[in-house]
Short mmCIF file of C-alpha atoms in Angstrom, two decimals:
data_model
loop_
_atom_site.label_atom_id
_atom_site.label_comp_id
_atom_site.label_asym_id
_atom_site.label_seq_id
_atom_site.Cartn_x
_atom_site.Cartn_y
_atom_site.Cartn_z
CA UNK L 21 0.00 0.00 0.00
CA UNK L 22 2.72 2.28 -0.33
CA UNK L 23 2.57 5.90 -1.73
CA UNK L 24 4.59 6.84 -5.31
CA UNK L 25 3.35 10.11 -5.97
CA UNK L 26 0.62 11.78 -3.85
CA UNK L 27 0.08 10.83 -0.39
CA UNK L 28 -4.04 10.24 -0.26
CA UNK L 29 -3.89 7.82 -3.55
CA UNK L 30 -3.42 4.37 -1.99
CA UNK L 31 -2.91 0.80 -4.05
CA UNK L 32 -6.11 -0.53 -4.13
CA UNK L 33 -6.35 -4.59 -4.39
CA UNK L 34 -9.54 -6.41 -5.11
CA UNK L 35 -10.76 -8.13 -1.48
CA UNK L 36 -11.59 -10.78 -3.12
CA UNK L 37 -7.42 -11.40 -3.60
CA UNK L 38 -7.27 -10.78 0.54
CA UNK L 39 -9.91 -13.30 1.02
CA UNK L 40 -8.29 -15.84 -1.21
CA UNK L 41 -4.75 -15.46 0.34
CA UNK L 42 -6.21 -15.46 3.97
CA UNK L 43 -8.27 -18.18 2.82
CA UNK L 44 -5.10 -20.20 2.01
CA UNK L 45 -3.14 -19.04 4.67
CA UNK L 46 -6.09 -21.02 7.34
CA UNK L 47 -6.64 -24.02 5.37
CA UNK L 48 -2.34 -24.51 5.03
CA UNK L 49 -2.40 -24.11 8.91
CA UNK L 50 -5.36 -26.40 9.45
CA UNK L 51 -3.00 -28.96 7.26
CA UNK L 52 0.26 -28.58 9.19
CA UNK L 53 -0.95 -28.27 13.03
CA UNK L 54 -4.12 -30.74 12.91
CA UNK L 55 -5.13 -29.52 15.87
CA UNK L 56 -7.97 -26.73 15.80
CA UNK L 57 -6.97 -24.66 18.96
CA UNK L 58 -3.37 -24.48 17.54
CA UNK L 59 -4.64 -23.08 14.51
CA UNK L 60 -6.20 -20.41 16.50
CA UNK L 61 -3.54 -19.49 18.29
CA UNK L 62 -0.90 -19.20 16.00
CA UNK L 63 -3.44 -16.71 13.79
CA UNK L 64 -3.87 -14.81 16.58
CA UNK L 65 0.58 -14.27 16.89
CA UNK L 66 0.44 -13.48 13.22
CA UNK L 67 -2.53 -10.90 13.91
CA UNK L 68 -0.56 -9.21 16.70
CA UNK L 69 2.62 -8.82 14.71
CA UNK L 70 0.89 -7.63 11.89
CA UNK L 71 -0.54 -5.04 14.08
CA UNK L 72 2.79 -3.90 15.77
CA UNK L 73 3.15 -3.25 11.98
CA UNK L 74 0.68 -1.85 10.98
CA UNK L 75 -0.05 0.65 13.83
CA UNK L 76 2.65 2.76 12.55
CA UNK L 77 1.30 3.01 8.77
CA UNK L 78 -2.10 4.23 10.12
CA UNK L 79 -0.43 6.65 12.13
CA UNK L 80 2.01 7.79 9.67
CA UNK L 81 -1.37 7.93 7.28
CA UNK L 82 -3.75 9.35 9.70
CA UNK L 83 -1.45 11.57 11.79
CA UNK L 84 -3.98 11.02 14.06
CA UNK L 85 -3.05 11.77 17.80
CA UNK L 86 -3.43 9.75 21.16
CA UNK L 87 -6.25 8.41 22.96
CA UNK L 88 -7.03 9.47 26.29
CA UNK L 89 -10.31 7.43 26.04
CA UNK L 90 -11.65 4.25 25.12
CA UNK L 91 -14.85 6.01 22.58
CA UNK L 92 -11.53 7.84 20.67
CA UNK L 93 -9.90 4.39 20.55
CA UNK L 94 -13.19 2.88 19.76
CA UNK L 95 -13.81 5.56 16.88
CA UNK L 96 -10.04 4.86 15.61
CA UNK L 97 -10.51 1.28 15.39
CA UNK L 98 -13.77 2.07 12.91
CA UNK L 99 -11.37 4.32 10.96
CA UNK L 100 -8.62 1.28 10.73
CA UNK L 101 -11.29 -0.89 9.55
CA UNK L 102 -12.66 1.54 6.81
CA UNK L 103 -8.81 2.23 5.81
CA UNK L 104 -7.69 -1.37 5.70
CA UNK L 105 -10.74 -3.85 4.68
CA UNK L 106 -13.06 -1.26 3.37
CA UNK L 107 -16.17 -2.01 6.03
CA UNK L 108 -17.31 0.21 8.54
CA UNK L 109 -18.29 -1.86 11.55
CA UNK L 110 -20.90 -0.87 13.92
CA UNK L 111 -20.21 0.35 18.09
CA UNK L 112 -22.21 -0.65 20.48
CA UNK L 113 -22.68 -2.48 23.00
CA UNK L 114 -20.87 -0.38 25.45
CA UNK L 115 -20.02 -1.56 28.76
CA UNK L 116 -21.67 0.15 31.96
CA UNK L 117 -17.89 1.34 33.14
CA UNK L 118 -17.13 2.46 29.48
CA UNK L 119 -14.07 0.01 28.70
CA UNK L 120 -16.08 -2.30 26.58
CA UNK L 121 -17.36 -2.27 23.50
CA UNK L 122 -18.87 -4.30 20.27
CA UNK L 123 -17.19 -3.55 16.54
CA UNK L 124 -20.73 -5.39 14.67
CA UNK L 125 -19.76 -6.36 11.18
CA UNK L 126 -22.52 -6.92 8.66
CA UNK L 127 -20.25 -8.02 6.78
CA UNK L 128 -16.74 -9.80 6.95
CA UNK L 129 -14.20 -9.57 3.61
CA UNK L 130 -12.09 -12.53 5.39
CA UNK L 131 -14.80 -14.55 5.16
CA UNK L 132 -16.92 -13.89 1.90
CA UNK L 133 -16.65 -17.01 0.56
CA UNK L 134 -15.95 -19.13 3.34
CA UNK L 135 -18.15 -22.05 4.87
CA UNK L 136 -17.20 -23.79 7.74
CA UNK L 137 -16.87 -27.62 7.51
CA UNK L 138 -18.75 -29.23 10.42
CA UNK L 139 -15.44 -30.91 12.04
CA UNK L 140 -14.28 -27.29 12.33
CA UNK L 141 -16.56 -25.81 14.49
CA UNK L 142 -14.03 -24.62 17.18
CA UNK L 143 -12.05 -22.72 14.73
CA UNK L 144 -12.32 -19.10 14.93
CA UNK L 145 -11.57 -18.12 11.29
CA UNK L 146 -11.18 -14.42 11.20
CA UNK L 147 -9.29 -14.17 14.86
CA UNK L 148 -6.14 -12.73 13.08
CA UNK L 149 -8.54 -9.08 13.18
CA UNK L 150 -8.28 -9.53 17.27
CA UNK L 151 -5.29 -10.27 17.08
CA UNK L 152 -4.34 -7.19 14.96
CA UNK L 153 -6.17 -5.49 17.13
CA UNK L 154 -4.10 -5.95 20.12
CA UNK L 155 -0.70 -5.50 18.85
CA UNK L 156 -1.91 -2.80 17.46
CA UNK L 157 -3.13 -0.96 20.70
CA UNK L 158 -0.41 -2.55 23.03
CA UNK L 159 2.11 -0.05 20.54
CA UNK L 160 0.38 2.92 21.66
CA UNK L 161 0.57 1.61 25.24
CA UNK L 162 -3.06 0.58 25.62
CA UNK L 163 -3.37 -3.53 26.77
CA UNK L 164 -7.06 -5.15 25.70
CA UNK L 165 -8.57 -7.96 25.35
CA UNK L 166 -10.35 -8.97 22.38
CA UNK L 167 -12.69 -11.87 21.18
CA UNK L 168 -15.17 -12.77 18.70
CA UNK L 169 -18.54 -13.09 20.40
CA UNK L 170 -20.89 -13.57 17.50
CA UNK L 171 -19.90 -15.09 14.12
CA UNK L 172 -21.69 -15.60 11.13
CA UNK L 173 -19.73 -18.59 10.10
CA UNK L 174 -21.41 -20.22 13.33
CA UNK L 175 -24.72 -19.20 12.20
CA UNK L 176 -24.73 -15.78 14.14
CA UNK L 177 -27.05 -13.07 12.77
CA UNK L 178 -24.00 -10.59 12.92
CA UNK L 179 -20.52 -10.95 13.32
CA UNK L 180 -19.22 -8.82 16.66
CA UNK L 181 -15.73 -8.78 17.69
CA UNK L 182 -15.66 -7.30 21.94
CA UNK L 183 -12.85 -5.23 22.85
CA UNK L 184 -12.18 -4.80 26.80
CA UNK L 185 -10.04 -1.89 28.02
CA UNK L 186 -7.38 -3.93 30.46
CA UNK L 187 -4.85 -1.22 31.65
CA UNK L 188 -2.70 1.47 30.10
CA UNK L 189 0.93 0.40 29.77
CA UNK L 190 2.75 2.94 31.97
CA UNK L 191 6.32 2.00 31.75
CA UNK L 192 5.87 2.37 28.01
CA UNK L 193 4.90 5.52 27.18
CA UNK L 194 7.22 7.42 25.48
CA UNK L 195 9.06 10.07 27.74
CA UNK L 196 7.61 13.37 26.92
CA UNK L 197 4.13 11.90 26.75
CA UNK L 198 3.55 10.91 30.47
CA UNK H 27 18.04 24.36 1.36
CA UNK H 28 20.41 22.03 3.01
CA UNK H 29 20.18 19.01 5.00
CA UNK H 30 23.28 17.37 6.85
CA UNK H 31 21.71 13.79 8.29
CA UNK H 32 18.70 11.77 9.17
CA UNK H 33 18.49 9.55 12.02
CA UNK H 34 16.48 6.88 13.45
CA UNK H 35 16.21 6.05 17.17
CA UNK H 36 13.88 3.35 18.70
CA UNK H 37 11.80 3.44 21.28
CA UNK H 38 14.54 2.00 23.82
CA UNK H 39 16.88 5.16 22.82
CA UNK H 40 19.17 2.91 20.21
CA UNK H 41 20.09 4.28 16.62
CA UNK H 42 18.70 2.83 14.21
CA UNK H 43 19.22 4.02 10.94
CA UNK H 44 21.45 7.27 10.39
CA UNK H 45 22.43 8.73 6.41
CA UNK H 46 24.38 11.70 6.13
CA UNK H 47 22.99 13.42 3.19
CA UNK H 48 25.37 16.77 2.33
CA UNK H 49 28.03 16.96 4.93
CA UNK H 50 30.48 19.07 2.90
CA UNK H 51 33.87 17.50 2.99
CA UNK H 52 37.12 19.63 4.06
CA UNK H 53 40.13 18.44 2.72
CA UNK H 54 43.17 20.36 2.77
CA UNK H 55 46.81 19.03 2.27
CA UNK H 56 49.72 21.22 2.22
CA UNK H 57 53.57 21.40 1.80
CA UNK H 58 55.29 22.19 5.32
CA UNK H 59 59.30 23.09 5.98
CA UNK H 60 61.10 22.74 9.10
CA UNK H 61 59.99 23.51 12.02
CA UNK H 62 56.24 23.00 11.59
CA UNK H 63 54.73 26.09 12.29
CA UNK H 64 51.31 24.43 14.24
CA UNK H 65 50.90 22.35 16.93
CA UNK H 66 49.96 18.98 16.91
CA UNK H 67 48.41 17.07 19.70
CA UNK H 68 49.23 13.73 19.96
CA UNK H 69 46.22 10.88 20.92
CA UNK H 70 46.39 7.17 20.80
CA UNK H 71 43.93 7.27 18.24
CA UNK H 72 44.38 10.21 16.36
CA UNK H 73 46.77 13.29 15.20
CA UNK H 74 44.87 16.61 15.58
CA UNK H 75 45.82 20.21 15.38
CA UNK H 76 45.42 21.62 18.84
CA UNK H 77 46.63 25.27 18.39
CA UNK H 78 47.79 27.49 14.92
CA UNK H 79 44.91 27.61 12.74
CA UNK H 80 46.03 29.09 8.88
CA UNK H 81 45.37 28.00 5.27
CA UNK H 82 42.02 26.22 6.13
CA UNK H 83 43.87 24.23 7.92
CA UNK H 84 41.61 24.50 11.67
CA UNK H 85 41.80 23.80 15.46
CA UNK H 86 40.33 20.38 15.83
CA UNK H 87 41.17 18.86 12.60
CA UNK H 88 42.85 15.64 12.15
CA UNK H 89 45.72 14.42 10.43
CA UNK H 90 44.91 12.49 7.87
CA UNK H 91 47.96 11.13 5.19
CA UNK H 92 51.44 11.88 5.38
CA UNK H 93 53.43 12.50 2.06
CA UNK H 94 50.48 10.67 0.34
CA UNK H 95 50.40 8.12 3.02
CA UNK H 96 47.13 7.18 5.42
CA UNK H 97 47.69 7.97 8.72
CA UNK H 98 45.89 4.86 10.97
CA UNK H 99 45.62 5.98 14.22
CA UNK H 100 49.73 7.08 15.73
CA UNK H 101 51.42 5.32 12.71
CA UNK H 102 51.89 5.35 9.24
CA UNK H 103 50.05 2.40 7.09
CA UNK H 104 53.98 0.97 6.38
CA UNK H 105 54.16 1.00 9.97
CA UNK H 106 56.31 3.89 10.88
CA UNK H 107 55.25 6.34 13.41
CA UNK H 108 53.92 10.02 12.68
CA UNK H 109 55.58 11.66 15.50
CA UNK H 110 59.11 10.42 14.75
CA UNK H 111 58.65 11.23 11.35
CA UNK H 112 57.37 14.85 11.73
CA UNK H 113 60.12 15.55 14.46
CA UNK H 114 62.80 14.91 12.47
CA UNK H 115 64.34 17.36 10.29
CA UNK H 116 65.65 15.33 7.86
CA UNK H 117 62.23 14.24 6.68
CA UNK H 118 61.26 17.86 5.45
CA UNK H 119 59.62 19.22 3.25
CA UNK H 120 56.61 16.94 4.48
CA UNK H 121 53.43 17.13 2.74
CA UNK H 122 50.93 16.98 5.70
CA UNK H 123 46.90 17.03 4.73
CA UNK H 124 44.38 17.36 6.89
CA UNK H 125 40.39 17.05 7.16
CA UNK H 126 37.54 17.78 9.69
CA UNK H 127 37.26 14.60 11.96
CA UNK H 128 34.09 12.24 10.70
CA UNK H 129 32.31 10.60 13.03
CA UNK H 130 32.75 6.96 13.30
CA UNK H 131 29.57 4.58 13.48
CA UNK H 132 30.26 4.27 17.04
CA UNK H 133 30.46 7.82 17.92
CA UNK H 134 27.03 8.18 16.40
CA UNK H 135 25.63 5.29 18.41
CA UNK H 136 26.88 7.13 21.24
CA UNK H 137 25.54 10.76 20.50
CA UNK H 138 22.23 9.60 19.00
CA UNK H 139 21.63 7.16 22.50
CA UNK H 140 22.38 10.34 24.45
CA UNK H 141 19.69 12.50 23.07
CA UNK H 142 17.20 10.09 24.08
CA UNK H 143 17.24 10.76 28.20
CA UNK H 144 17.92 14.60 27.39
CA UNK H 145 14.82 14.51 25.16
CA UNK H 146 13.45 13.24 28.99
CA UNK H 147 14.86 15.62 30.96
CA UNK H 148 13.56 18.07 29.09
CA UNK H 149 9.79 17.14 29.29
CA UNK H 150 10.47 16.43 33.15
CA UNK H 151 12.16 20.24 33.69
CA UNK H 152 8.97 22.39 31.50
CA UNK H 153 7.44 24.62 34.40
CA UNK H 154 3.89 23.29 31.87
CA UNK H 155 2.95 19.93 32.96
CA UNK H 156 2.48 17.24 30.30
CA UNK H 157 5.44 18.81 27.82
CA UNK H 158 6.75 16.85 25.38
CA UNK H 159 10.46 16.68 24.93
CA UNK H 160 12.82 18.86 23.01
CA UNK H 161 11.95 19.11 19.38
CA UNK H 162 13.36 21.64 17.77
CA UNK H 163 17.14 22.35 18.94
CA UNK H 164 19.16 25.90 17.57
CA UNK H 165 22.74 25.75 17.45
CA UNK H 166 25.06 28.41 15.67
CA UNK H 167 25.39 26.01 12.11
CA UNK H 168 22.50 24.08 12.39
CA UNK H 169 18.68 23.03 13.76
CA UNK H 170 17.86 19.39 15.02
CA UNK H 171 14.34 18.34 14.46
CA UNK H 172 13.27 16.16 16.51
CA UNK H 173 9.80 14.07 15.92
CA UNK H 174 8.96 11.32 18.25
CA UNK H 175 5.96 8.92 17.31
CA UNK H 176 2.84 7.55 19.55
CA UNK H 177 4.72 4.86 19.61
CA UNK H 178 8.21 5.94 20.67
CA UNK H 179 10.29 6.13 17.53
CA UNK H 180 12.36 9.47 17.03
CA UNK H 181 12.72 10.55 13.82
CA UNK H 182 15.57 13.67 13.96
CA UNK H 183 16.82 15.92 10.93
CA UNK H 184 19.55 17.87 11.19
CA UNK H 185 19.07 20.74 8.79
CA UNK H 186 20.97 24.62 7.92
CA UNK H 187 18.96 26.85 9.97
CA UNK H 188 17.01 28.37 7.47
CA UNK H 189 15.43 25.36 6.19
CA UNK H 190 11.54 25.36 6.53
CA UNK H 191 9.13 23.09 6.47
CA UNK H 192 11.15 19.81 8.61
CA UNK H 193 7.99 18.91 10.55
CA UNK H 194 6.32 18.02 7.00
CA UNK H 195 9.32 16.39 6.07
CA UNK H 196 9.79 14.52 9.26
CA UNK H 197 6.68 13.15 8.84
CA UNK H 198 6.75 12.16 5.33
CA UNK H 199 9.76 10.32 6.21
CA UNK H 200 7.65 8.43 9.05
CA UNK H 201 5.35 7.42 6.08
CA UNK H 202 8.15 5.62 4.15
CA UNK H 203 9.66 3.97 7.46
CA UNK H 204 5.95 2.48 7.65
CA UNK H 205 5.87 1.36 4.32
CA UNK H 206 9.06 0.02 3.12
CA UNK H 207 10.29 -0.53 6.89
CA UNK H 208 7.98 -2.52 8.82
CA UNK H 209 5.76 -3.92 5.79
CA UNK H 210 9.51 -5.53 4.99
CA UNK H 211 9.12 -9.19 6.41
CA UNK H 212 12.93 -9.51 6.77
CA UNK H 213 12.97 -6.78 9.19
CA UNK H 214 12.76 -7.58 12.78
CA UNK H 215 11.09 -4.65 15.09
CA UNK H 216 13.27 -2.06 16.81
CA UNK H 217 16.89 -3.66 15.26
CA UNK H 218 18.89 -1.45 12.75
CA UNK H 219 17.38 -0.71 9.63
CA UNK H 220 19.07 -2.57 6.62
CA UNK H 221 16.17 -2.26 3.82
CA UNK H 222 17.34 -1.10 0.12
CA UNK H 223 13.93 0.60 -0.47
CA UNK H 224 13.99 2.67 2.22
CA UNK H 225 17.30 3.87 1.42
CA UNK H 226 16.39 4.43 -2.38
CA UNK H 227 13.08 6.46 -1.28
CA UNK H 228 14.41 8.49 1.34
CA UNK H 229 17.34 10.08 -0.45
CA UNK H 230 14.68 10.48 -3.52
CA UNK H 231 12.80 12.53 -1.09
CA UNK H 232 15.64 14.16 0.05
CA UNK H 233 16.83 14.99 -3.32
CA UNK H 234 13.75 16.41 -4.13
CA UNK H 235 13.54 18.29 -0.86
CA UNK H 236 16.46 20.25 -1.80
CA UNK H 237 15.22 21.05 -5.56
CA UNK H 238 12.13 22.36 -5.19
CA UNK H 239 11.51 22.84 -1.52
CA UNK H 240 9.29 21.29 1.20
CA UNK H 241 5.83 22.29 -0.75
CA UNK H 242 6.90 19.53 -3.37
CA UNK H 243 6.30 17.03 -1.28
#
């Protein structure tokens, strides 16, 4: 996705090449572990480096500045979404004590053409997006938890990823900042 | 327009990736008779003039080749040593040349590492609470930029004073670390930066910088 000329035109890919590749990328790990909860694991460690990544290209492309609360981080993480796999999930859901919320996809590109097979019913396809989403918030010194609640591959109406506010990483952040 | 350097420091305070763009080079070599007419100061490492500036040749500058031949450290590449050599008057005329020192990798390690707890010290000494740290710093020749990410990277420019425009630059330079940095698999978080591309892009930008100016960008 890098930037040649002017800095808003961005390479554009067809999803349907992401969902292939991802696609692949599962059913190749569902061959060489055997073991379902492996598989989910291991996508989850690719999500999170991915997102130590990618953290920096949205804010090198955003310039967008720090949170100080969760609805900012909760807003940010809809912006991410749009930027990188062109969907705008819902928020809702939020918690009572504000450090929990719902990202409700109508739609998922990872999984457009994707049914699962009945022996696979524990795997969580798509849980490279929570894991993405934690490396990229532990970077900016924010530690959460995040899991897929609802999925449509298991028959859900909706697909809703939860993301739960755990602490802010003090010893990380950057002098100058604290 | 004029930029000296660019340099990278993680968010532990290590350098990263440094490029010296347009540090001019001083060279000058010149024919000397008995006695030598400035003082020399003699290190372990290195042969520098310590007093008797003339002919562009400055306080502070090392020795560099005698009669055509590299000075390494106290000796002469064929082994002989420098200070014999330039005490004795039967080796006159010597043809001595000199240049401003250059900073060795290590050296830059060094200096780019310490910036990172006075960048601290700063934010901790503001009379404001919740300053950031230092990032613009004046000096007679030059200006340091200093940008530091939400993440902790510094990205620093070193740049004539008159050059405008650094903070756009500084963080057009944070777009190509994110693309042709981290998006290369080879590269391993926070270690030195060793990627072709970035290299390429960088002194493209810089090279354009310097033609038409920041608003080119």
């Amino acid at each position: 996705m890098s930037r040649q000329s002017s800095r808003l035109d961005t390479k554009k890919v067809n999803s349907e090449l992401l969902t292939l590749t991802y696609g692949a990328l599962v059913s190749q790990m569902l061959r060489d572990f055997e073991n379902v909860d492996d598989v989910n694991k291991q996508l989850d460690r690719i999500g999170f480096n991915m997102g130590l990544r990618l953290i920096e290209d949205f804010l090198a492309r955003t310039g967008s500045g720090r949170c100080l609360d969760m609805r900012e981080t909760a807003d940010k993480i809809q912006l991410a979404f749009r930027m990188y796999l062109n969907v705008q999930p819902t928020i809702s859901n939020w918690a009572a004590s504000a450090d929990e919320f719902s990202l409700i996809f109508d739609t998922n590109p990872l999984t457009e053409f994707v049914e699962l097979p009945a022996d696979y019913q524990q795997l969580r396809y798509s849980s490279i997006l929570c894991g993405c989403i934690r490396g990229a918030l532990e970077m900016v010194q924010l530690e959460v938890q995040c899991w897929f609640s609802q999925d449509q591959l298991k028959g859900d109406a909706t697909t809703e990823i939860r993301v739960k506010f755990v602490r802010r990483l003090e010893d990380a952040v950057p002098a100058g900042e604290d | 327009m004029v930029i000296y350097g660019v340099y990278i420091v993680n968010k532990s305070g290590g350098l990263i990736f440094n490029l010296d763009h347009n540090l001019p080079k001083i060279e000058t070599e010149k024919t000397f008779s008995y006695p030598l007419d400035i003082n020399l100061e003699y290190e372990p490492k290195r042969i520098s003039v310590s007093f008797g500036q003339r002919d562009g040749i400055n306080v502070g500058h090392h020795l560099i080749s005698v009669n055509g031949i590299m000075v390494n450290g106290g000796t002469l590449e064929d082994g002989r040593d420098v200070k014999e050599i330039i005490e004795s008057k039967d080796n006159y005329p010597l043809t001595l040349k000199f240049s401003r020192p250059k900073m060795t990798t290590n050296e830059k390690i060094f200096l780019a590492s310490m910036f990172y707890p006075l960048f601290a010290i700063a934010s901790q000494l503001s009379p404001e609470p919740k300053s950031s740290g230092i990032e613009i710093l004046e000096a007679d020749t030059f200006k340091l930029h200093c940008f530091q990410t939400l993440t902790g990277v510094k990205f620093m420019i070193f740049a004539e004073n008159l050059q405008a425009g650094v903070d756009v630059l500084l963080r057009r330079i944070y777009e190509l670390y994110a693309d042709y940095v981290l998006k290369n698999p080879f590269y391993s978080l926070e270690m030195p930066i060793r990627c072709e591309l970035f290299d390429t892009n960088l002194q493209a930008l810089l090279d354009q910088v310097e033609k038409g100016g920041v608003a080119s960008i």
